[in-house]
């Protein structure tokens, strides 16, 4: 299979984690006889520094013409700490989501037995947790009218949703639920917000078309608590843009590290794949960041191409590194491996396919090169 992948390294740790994904994809291509071609594109603080624009037109064109987009991370502290900045890196990502009409952001939350001790939550509560957050991605308060009055003493962010925006992402969430444990939880704030009441009405109407799916409704404040107290109750969570942003970071606590969680953003055309973590500027260039969120996003990209065996092999390789304690600093602050070493181990596993065949001597060598 031949595929064109648009790569956006972005900011902070974006380049180093995305590079591991490219190496992994190249190993997959070699092992399974595929051809992946990459174009490299600018977005975020990196793009502002180089062009003055957080999302140059060429990046939009390259993404629109690609089969899929692999993205690293966005953001830089010099903008975070300057509320008056006219251009911001994040504007690039928001504009790209809109340009590609990526209306659904899919964030799976799974746990790994070898990492359960890392979570501040009790193992018995997180064992076997497996749910997916469907976050609406191109509407709501993120994209409503924004205003700051003349004397800068009052600001406005409007939250707006239309029936059709809610319907398209909800259909997708219901379809996923049908393939899974057939449970969908709509997270909203319908006791206060008009937009949330619209979400409830639309989802209630749609539920008639998916009668096998058990639908329940939960206020976001309660959901924030339930995700920590009893995460096993969830199968598919459907929610609007900002609630989804917040609860998906919260849910990463279950997995043990924010560095582990991948995401897919899909819409009408090319889809985009990115780890849910941010640009982690303190770690940039140090080769210590966790590449697994990005690598697992690359696996979701392969799923999107219909390359299921290939995606499964990547996930198997990830499981294998975790099981053998080949982990980065976020997971084990004492005995840790570098970003690039984890990438190499994943590639070795994939090229050899069977774990027993990965040369023990190489492993021992790696263990002695702990940074
Ligand atoms: C995410 C991020 C983005 C968001 C930021 C970087 C704009 O937090 O993808 O979750 O809020 O959507
Ligand atoms: Mg976020």
Tab-separated table of C-alpha atoms and ligand atoms in Angstrom:
chain	number	residue	atom	x	y	z
A	1	UNK	CA	0.000	0.000	0.000
A	2	UNK	CA	1.234	3.479	-0.871
A	3	UNK	CA	0.328	6.370	1.395
A	4	UNK	CA	1.198	10.035	1.678
A	5	UNK	CA	1.636	11.181	5.236
A	6	UNK	CA	1.845	14.874	6.116
A	7	UNK	CA	4.098	15.287	9.149
A	8	UNK	CA	3.931	18.293	11.447
A	9	UNK	CA	6.601	18.122	14.117
A	10	UNK	CA	5.325	21.232	15.908
A	11	UNK	CA	6.811	22.507	19.148
A	12	UNK	CA	8.693	21.345	22.242
A	13	UNK	CA	9.011	17.568	22.363
A	14	UNK	CA	6.916	17.265	19.163
A	15	UNK	CA	9.884	16.624	16.826
A	16	UNK	CA	11.605	13.985	18.967
A	17	UNK	CA	8.504	11.913	19.723
A	18	UNK	CA	7.179	12.163	16.146
A	19	UNK	CA	10.539	11.047	14.797
A	20	UNK	CA	10.141	7.755	16.702
A	21	UNK	CA	6.751	7.274	15.073
A	22	UNK	CA	8.264	7.850	11.634
A	23	UNK	CA	10.970	5.281	12.398
A	24	UNK	CA	8.312	2.836	13.549
A	25	UNK	CA	6.212	3.481	10.432
A	26	UNK	CA	9.259	2.940	8.230
A	27	UNK	CA	9.924	-0.369	9.945
A	28	UNK	CA	6.294	-1.352	9.394
A	29	UNK	CA	6.584	-0.325	5.727
A	30	UNK	CA	9.662	-2.494	5.294
A	31	UNK	CA	8.213	-5.479	7.137
A	32	UNK	CA	4.849	-5.405	5.339
A	33	UNK	CA	5.968	-4.050	1.968
A	34	UNK	CA	4.240	-0.707	2.080
A	35	UNK	CA	5.417	2.640	0.841
A	36	UNK	CA	4.952	5.626	3.126
A	37	UNK	CA	5.986	9.010	1.770
A	38	UNK	CA	6.280	11.983	4.073
A	39	UNK	CA	5.981	15.709	3.586
A	40	UNK	CA	7.245	17.919	6.401
A	41	UNK	CA	5.174	20.940	7.354
A	42	UNK	CA	5.175	23.828	9.778
A	43	UNK	CA	2.668	24.702	12.480
A	44	UNK	CA	2.670	26.322	15.925
A	45	UNK	CA	5.381	28.387	17.616
A	46	UNK	CA	7.915	26.860	15.236
A	47	UNK	CA	5.909	28.194	12.275
A	48	UNK	CA	5.515	31.632	13.899
A	49	UNK	CA	9.285	31.835	14.387
A	50	UNK	CA	9.967	30.837	10.780
A	51	UNK	CA	7.101	32.526	8.899
A	52	UNK	CA	5.171	34.763	11.304
A	53	UNK	CA	2.092	32.568	10.783
A	54	UNK	CA	1.072	29.681	13.137
A	55	UNK	CA	-0.414	27.817	10.162
A	56	UNK	CA	1.058	28.665	6.756
A	57	UNK	CA	-1.217	27.967	3.752
A	58	UNK	CA	1.241	25.378	2.410
A	59	UNK	CA	0.658	23.275	5.525
A	60	UNK	CA	-3.106	23.308	4.987
A	61	UNK	CA	-2.656	22.318	1.326
A	62	UNK	CA	-0.207	19.527	2.154
A	63	UNK	CA	-2.578	18.141	4.806
A	64	UNK	CA	-5.606	18.340	2.501
A	65	UNK	CA	-3.661	16.450	-0.166
A	66	UNK	CA	-2.380	13.788	2.204
A	67	UNK	CA	-3.851	10.450	3.241
A	68	UNK	CA	-3.292	11.306	6.877
A	69	UNK	CA	-1.525	13.775	9.133
A	70	UNK	CA	0.887	12.889	11.910
A	71	UNK	CA	1.285	15.724	14.372
A	72	UNK	CA	3.577	16.165	17.384
A	73	UNK	CA	2.664	18.901	19.849
A	74	UNK	CA	1.953	22.605	20.043
A	75	UNK	CA	2.683	25.479	22.420
A	76	UNK	CA	5.499	27.555	23.860
A	77	UNK	CA	5.749	29.230	27.279
A	78	UNK	CA	6.650	32.584	25.745
A	79	UNK	CA	3.050	32.785	24.498
A	80	UNK	CA	1.412	31.130	27.526
A	81	UNK	CA	2.787	33.819	29.783
A	82	UNK	CA	1.799	36.682	27.502
A	83	UNK	CA	-1.979	37.114	27.447
A	84	UNK	CA	-1.649	40.072	25.048
A	85	UNK	CA	0.148	38.088	22.307
A	86	UNK	CA	-1.571	38.732	18.961
A	87	UNK	CA	-0.580	35.422	17.378
A	88	UNK	CA	-0.521	32.205	19.357
A	89	UNK	CA	0.741	28.742	18.367
A	90	UNK	CA	-2.560	27.076	19.311
A	91	UNK	CA	-4.397	29.165	16.696
A	92	UNK	CA	-2.580	27.049	14.108
A	93	UNK	CA	-3.975	23.769	15.416
A	94	UNK	CA	-7.497	25.160	15.824
A	95	UNK	CA	-7.431	26.538	12.267
A	96	UNK	CA	-6.155	23.225	10.910
A	97	UNK	CA	-8.892	21.277	12.736
A	98	UNK	CA	-11.428	23.606	11.120
A	99	UNK	CA	-9.787	23.494	7.654
A	100	UNK	CA	-9.755	19.684	7.637
A	101	UNK	CA	-13.204	19.587	9.278
A	102	UNK	CA	-11.925	17.278	11.982
A	103	UNK	CA	-15.125	17.258	13.951
A	104	UNK	CA	-14.487	14.144	16.035
A	105	UNK	CA	-11.569	13.642	18.347
A	106	UNK	CA	-11.224	10.070	19.546
A	107	UNK	CA	-9.215	9.455	22.697
A	108	UNK	CA	-8.988	5.857	23.913
A	109	UNK	CA	-8.142	5.309	27.563
A	110	UNK	CA	-6.635	1.934	28.396
A	111	UNK	CA	-4.536	0.590	31.206
A	112	UNK	CA	-1.403	-1.515	31.169
A	113	UNK	CA	-1.007	-4.071	33.978
A	114	UNK	CA	2.698	-3.239	34.326
A	115	UNK	CA	1.920	0.443	34.904
A	116	UNK	CA	-0.969	0.221	37.311
A	117	UNK	CA	1.281	1.001	40.255
A	118	UNK	CA	2.021	4.396	38.676
A	119	UNK	CA	-1.493	5.627	38.865
A	120	UNK	CA	-2.442	7.434	42.060
A	121	UNK	CA	-5.678	5.455	41.806
A	122	UNK	CA	-6.092	2.025	43.396
A	123	UNK	CA	-5.193	-0.874	41.056
A	124	UNK	CA	-8.441	-2.664	41.770
A	125	UNK	CA	-10.346	0.343	40.420
A	126	UNK	CA	-8.387	0.723	37.210
A	127	UNK	CA	-7.712	-2.901	36.222
A	128	UNK	CA	-9.243	-3.509	32.816
A	129	UNK	CA	-10.443	0.055	32.293
A	130	UNK	CA	-11.134	0.513	28.596
A	131	UNK	CA	-13.145	3.441	27.346
A	132	UNK	CA	-13.092	5.951	24.527
A	133	UNK	CA	-13.753	9.644	24.741
A	134	UNK	CA	-15.456	11.165	21.716
A	135	UNK	CA	-14.784	14.863	21.890
A	136	UNK	CA	-16.500	17.234	19.457
A	137	UNK	CA	-13.619	19.210	17.983
A	138	UNK	CA	-14.708	22.021	15.686
A	139	UNK	CA	-17.476	23.764	17.607
A	140	UNK	CA	-18.477	25.083	21.011
A	141	UNK	CA	-16.687	27.703	23.042
A	142	UNK	CA	-13.406	27.109	21.204
A	143	UNK	CA	-14.848	28.504	17.999
A	144	UNK	CA	-17.563	30.930	19.167
A	145	UNK	CA	-17.317	34.712	19.015
A	146	UNK	CA	-14.481	36.139	21.131
A	147	UNK	CA	-14.460	39.708	22.320
A	148	UNK	CA	-12.520	42.019	24.581
A	149	UNK	CA	-14.116	45.405	25.234
A	150	UNK	CA	-12.380	48.711	24.460
A	151	UNK	CA	-10.942	49.294	27.935
A	152	UNK	CA	-10.060	45.573	28.161
A	153	UNK	CA	-12.042	45.108	31.375
A	154	UNK	CA	-14.549	42.595	30.026
A	155	UNK	CA	-14.198	39.544	27.800
A	156	UNK	CA	-16.595	37.210	26.021
A	157	UNK	CA	-16.301	33.638	24.696
A	158	UNK	CA	-19.483	32.415	23.130
A	159	UNK	CA	-20.405	28.713	23.180
A	160	UNK	CA	-22.487	27.779	20.181
A	161	UNK	CA	-23.621	24.431	18.760
A	162	UNK	CA	-25.970	23.469	15.959
A	163	UNK	CA	-28.017	20.297	15.687
A	164	UNK	CA	-26.013	19.074	12.702
A	165	UNK	CA	-22.676	19.567	14.479
A	166	UNK	CA	-23.927	17.449	17.373
A	167	UNK	CA	-25.461	14.819	15.125
A	168	UNK	CA	-22.380	13.974	13.046
A	169	UNK	CA	-20.065	13.328	15.995
A	170	UNK	CA	-22.834	11.531	17.900
A	171	UNK	CA	-23.462	9.134	15.006
A	172	UNK	CA	-19.811	8.215	15.043
A	173	UNK	CA	-19.824	7.672	18.815
A	174	UNK	CA	-22.917	5.456	18.566
A	175	UNK	CA	-21.283	3.447	15.758
A	176	UNK	CA	-18.207	2.862	17.917
A	177	UNK	CA	-20.406	1.897	20.864
A	178	UNK	CA	-22.119	-0.701	18.640
A	179	UNK	CA	-18.726	-2.312	18.006
A	180	UNK	CA	-17.845	-2.250	21.687
A	181	UNK	CA	-19.800	-2.849	24.892
A	182	UNK	CA	-22.825	-0.898	23.627
A	183	UNK	CA	-22.869	1.792	26.253
A	184	UNK	CA	-22.735	5.521	25.603
A	185	UNK	CA	-22.531	8.259	28.214
A	186	UNK	CA	-23.255	11.820	27.163
A	187	UNK	CA	-21.331	14.213	29.386
A	188	UNK	CA	-22.801	17.714	29.564
A	189	UNK	CA	-24.048	20.437	31.883
A	190	UNK	CA	-27.717	20.309	30.908
A	191	UNK	CA	-28.831	21.616	34.291
A	192	UNK	CA	-27.264	24.965	33.405
A	193	UNK	CA	-26.348	25.312	29.720
A	194	UNK	CA	-28.693	25.697	26.773
A	195	UNK	CA	-26.131	24.089	24.430
A	196	UNK	CA	-26.049	21.047	26.720
A	197	UNK	CA	-29.841	20.752	26.561
A	198	UNK	CA	-29.558	20.764	22.762
A	199	UNK	CA	-26.944	17.981	22.979
A	200	UNK	CA	-29.301	15.929	25.169
A	201	UNK	CA	-32.242	16.372	22.834
A	202	UNK	CA	-30.228	15.451	19.728
A	203	UNK	CA	-28.640	12.423	21.390
A	204	UNK	CA	-32.003	11.259	22.763
A	205	UNK	CA	-33.455	11.449	19.233
A	206	UNK	CA	-30.513	9.577	17.716
A	207	UNK	CA	-30.706	6.853	20.356
A	208	UNK	CA	-33.826	5.542	18.576
A	209	UNK	CA	-31.608	4.543	15.647
A	210	UNK	CA	-29.225	2.644	17.940
A	211	UNK	CA	-31.627	0.821	20.238
A	212	UNK	CA	-29.039	-1.748	21.287
A	213	UNK	CA	-26.892	0.975	22.827
A	214	UNK	CA	-27.647	1.828	26.458
A	215	UNK	CA	-27.444	5.607	26.757
A	216	UNK	CA	-26.951	7.494	29.969
A	217	UNK	CA	-26.419	11.161	30.757
A	218	UNK	CA	-24.018	12.645	33.242
A	219	UNK	CA	-23.255	16.197	34.289
A	220	UNK	CA	-19.644	17.056	33.664
A	221	UNK	CA	-18.845	17.837	37.305
A	222	UNK	CA	-20.133	14.427	38.337
A	223	UNK	CA	-18.342	12.797	35.363
A	224	UNK	CA	-15.054	14.330	36.515
A	225	UNK	CA	-15.579	12.573	39.832
A	226	UNK	CA	-16.848	9.280	38.366
A	227	UNK	CA	-13.826	8.965	36.039
A	228	UNK	CA	-11.647	8.819	39.128
A	229	UNK	CA	-14.002	6.880	41.430
A	230	UNK	CA	-15.236	4.212	39.058
A	231	UNK	CA	-13.746	4.466	35.560
A	232	UNK	CA	-14.798	0.899	34.683
A	233	UNK	CA	-18.397	2.044	34.260
A	234	UNK	CA	-17.552	3.841	30.989
A	235	UNK	CA	-17.472	2.454	27.464
A	236	UNK	CA	-17.980	5.400	25.092
A	237	UNK	CA	-18.084	8.932	26.484
A	238	UNK	CA	-19.493	11.538	24.131
A	239	UNK	CA	-19.015	15.190	24.926
A	240	UNK	CA	-18.555	18.699	23.615
A	241	UNK	CA	-15.259	20.364	22.825
A	242	UNK	CA	-14.084	21.937	26.084
A	243	UNK	CA	-15.471	19.282	28.432
A	244	UNK	CA	-13.686	16.687	26.272
A	245	UNK	CA	-10.419	18.584	26.497
A	246	UNK	CA	-10.599	18.670	30.277
A	247	UNK	CA	-11.798	15.157	31.035
A	248	UNK	CA	-9.340	13.544	28.602
A	249	UNK	CA	-6.365	14.998	30.472
A	250	UNK	CA	-7.995	13.848	33.685
A	251	UNK	CA	-8.500	10.345	32.276
A	252	UNK	CA	-4.799	10.033	31.466
A	253	UNK	CA	-4.213	9.610	35.205
A	254	UNK	CA	-5.829	6.199	34.856
A	255	UNK	CA	-3.276	5.094	32.263
A	256	UNK	CA	-0.430	6.232	34.508
A	257	UNK	CA	1.067	8.930	32.308
A	258	UNK	CA	-0.177	11.636	29.985
A	259	UNK	CA	2.657	10.553	27.708
A	260	UNK	CA	0.872	7.317	26.832
A	261	UNK	CA	-2.380	8.515	25.345
A	262	UNK	CA	-2.919	8.779	21.593
A	263	UNK	CA	-5.716	10.432	19.669
A	264	UNK	CA	-7.281	10.496	16.245
A	265	UNK	CA	-9.166	13.458	14.862
A	266	UNK	CA	-11.414	12.546	12.015
A	267	UNK	CA	-13.774	14.355	9.715
A	268	UNK	CA	-14.703	14.355	6.071
A	269	UNK	CA	-11.249	14.053	4.519
A	270	UNK	CA	-7.712	13.501	5.743
A	271	UNK	CA	-7.572	12.596	9.413
A	272	UNK	CA	-5.008	13.789	11.952
A	273	UNK	CA	-3.226	11.740	14.610
A	274	UNK	CA	-1.522	13.208	17.643
A	275	UNK	CA	-0.658	12.337	21.236
A	276	UNK	CA	-2.916	14.125	23.701
A	277	UNK	CA	0.004	15.572	25.637
A	278	UNK	CA	1.279	19.088	25.134
A	279	UNK	CA	4.679	20.359	23.997
A	280	UNK	CA	6.356	19.785	27.422
A	281	UNK	CA	8.962	22.527	26.775
A	282	UNK	CA	11.039	21.630	29.854
A	283	UNK	CA	11.928	18.321	28.210
A	284	UNK	CA	12.405	19.566	24.643
A	285	UNK	CA	15.613	18.388	22.983
A	286	UNK	CA	16.629	16.242	25.971
A	287	UNK	CA	15.621	12.883	24.499
A	288	UNK	CA	13.647	12.044	27.645
A	289	UNK	CA	10.032	12.450	26.522
A	290	UNK	CA	7.728	9.470	26.238
A	291	UNK	CA	7.237	8.618	22.551
A	292	UNK	CA	4.429	6.100	23.155
A	293	UNK	CA	1.545	8.585	22.862
A	294	UNK	CA	2.834	9.479	19.412
A	295	UNK	CA	3.636	5.892	18.408
A	296	UNK	CA	0.158	4.754	19.471
A	297	UNK	CA	-1.257	7.643	17.427
A	298	UNK	CA	0.680	6.277	14.439
A	299	UNK	CA	-1.021	2.924	15.134
A	300	UNK	CA	-4.377	4.700	14.950
A	301	UNK	CA	-3.269	6.172	11.617
A	302	UNK	CA	-2.634	2.651	10.323
A	303	UNK	CA	-6.052	1.535	11.606
A	304	UNK	CA	-7.478	4.425	9.612
A	305	UNK	CA	-5.704	3.097	6.499
A	306	UNK	CA	-7.288	-0.297	7.183
A	307	UNK	CA	-3.894	-1.785	8.119
A	308	UNK	CA	-5.145	-3.619	11.182
A	309	UNK	CA	-2.398	-6.249	11.473
A	310	UNK	CA	0.243	-3.534	11.253
A	311	UNK	CA	-1.464	-1.392	13.909
A	312	UNK	CA	-1.837	-4.417	16.160
A	313	UNK	CA	1.856	-5.186	15.834
A	314	UNK	CA	2.751	-1.649	16.942
A	315	UNK	CA	0.505	-2.010	20.007
A	316	UNK	CA	2.071	-5.374	20.754
A	317	UNK	CA	5.525	-3.780	20.559
A	318	UNK	CA	4.401	-1.028	22.947
A	319	UNK	CA	3.009	-3.599	25.402
A	320	UNK	CA	6.246	-5.509	25.172
A	321	UNK	CA	8.442	-2.499	26.041
A	322	UNK	CA	6.227	-1.642	28.995
A	323	UNK	CA	6.175	-5.197	30.252
A	324	UNK	CA	9.967	-5.318	30.199
A	325	UNK	CA	10.334	-1.952	31.903
A	326	UNK	CA	11.791	-0.287	28.848
A	327	UNK	CA	10.221	2.989	29.825
A	328	UNK	CA	10.942	6.703	29.795
A	329	UNK	CA	11.526	8.997	32.733
A	330	UNK	CA	7.854	9.931	33.241
A	331	UNK	CA	7.204	6.274	34.058
A	332	UNK	CA	10.344	5.375	35.966
A	333	UNK	CA	12.337	8.398	37.182
A	334	UNK	CA	15.260	6.192	38.257
A	335	UNK	CA	15.761	3.442	35.689
A	336	UNK	CA	14.732	5.026	32.471
A	337	UNK	CA	15.577	4.907	28.799
A	338	UNK	CA	15.821	7.676	26.277
A	339	UNK	CA	13.093	8.579	23.793
A	340	UNK	CA	15.216	7.348	20.897
A	341	UNK	CA	16.161	4.077	22.623
A	342	UNK	CA	12.497	3.258	23.149
A	343	UNK	CA	11.955	4.028	19.455
A	344	UNK	CA	14.780	1.665	18.486
A	345	UNK	CA	13.438	-1.099	20.717
A	346	UNK	CA	9.992	-0.778	19.158
A	347	UNK	CA	11.520	-0.997	15.682
A	348	UNK	CA	13.579	-4.032	16.665
A	349	UNK	CA	10.521	-5.760	18.042
A	350	UNK	CA	8.534	-5.025	14.886
A	351	UNK	CA	11.322	-6.121	12.542
A	352	UNK	CA	11.764	-9.362	14.481
A	353	UNK	CA	8.039	-9.752	15.056
A	354	UNK	CA	8.402	-12.345	17.794
A	355	UNK	CA	9.596	-11.039	21.169
A	356	UNK	CA	11.798	-14.037	21.918
A	357	UNK	CA	13.790	-13.270	18.797
A	358	UNK	CA	14.804	-9.814	19.857
A	359	UNK	CA	18.458	-10.219	20.709
A	360	UNK	CA	18.988	-10.399	24.429
A	361	UNK	CA	22.490	-8.983	24.016
A	362	UNK	CA	21.075	-5.811	22.503
A	363	UNK	CA	18.730	-5.507	25.421
A	364	UNK	CA	21.553	-5.877	27.918
A	365	UNK	CA	23.509	-3.241	26.043
A	366	UNK	CA	20.542	-0.901	26.219
A	367	UNK	CA	20.166	-1.519	29.933
A	368	UNK	CA	23.724	-0.361	30.423
A	369	UNK	CA	23.127	2.855	28.508
A	370	UNK	CA	20.573	4.252	30.900
A	371	UNK	CA	20.903	8.013	30.794
B	1	LIG	C1	-5.633	19.236	23.095
B	1	LIG	C2	-4.929	20.509	23.451
B	1	LIG	C3	-5.448	21.625	22.557
B	1	LIG	C4	-6.929	21.784	22.836
B	1	LIG	C5	-4.724	22.966	22.697
B	1	LIG	C6	-3.241	22.824	22.466
B	1	LIG	C7	-5.303	24.025	21.805
B	1	LIG	O1	-5.078	20.799	24.794
B	1	LIG	O2	-5.569	18.826	21.914
B	1	LIG	O3	-6.233	18.643	23.986
B	1	LIG	O4	-7.317	22.437	23.804
B	1	LIG	O5	-7.721	21.245	22.068
B	2	LIG	MG1	-5.983	19.255	25.916
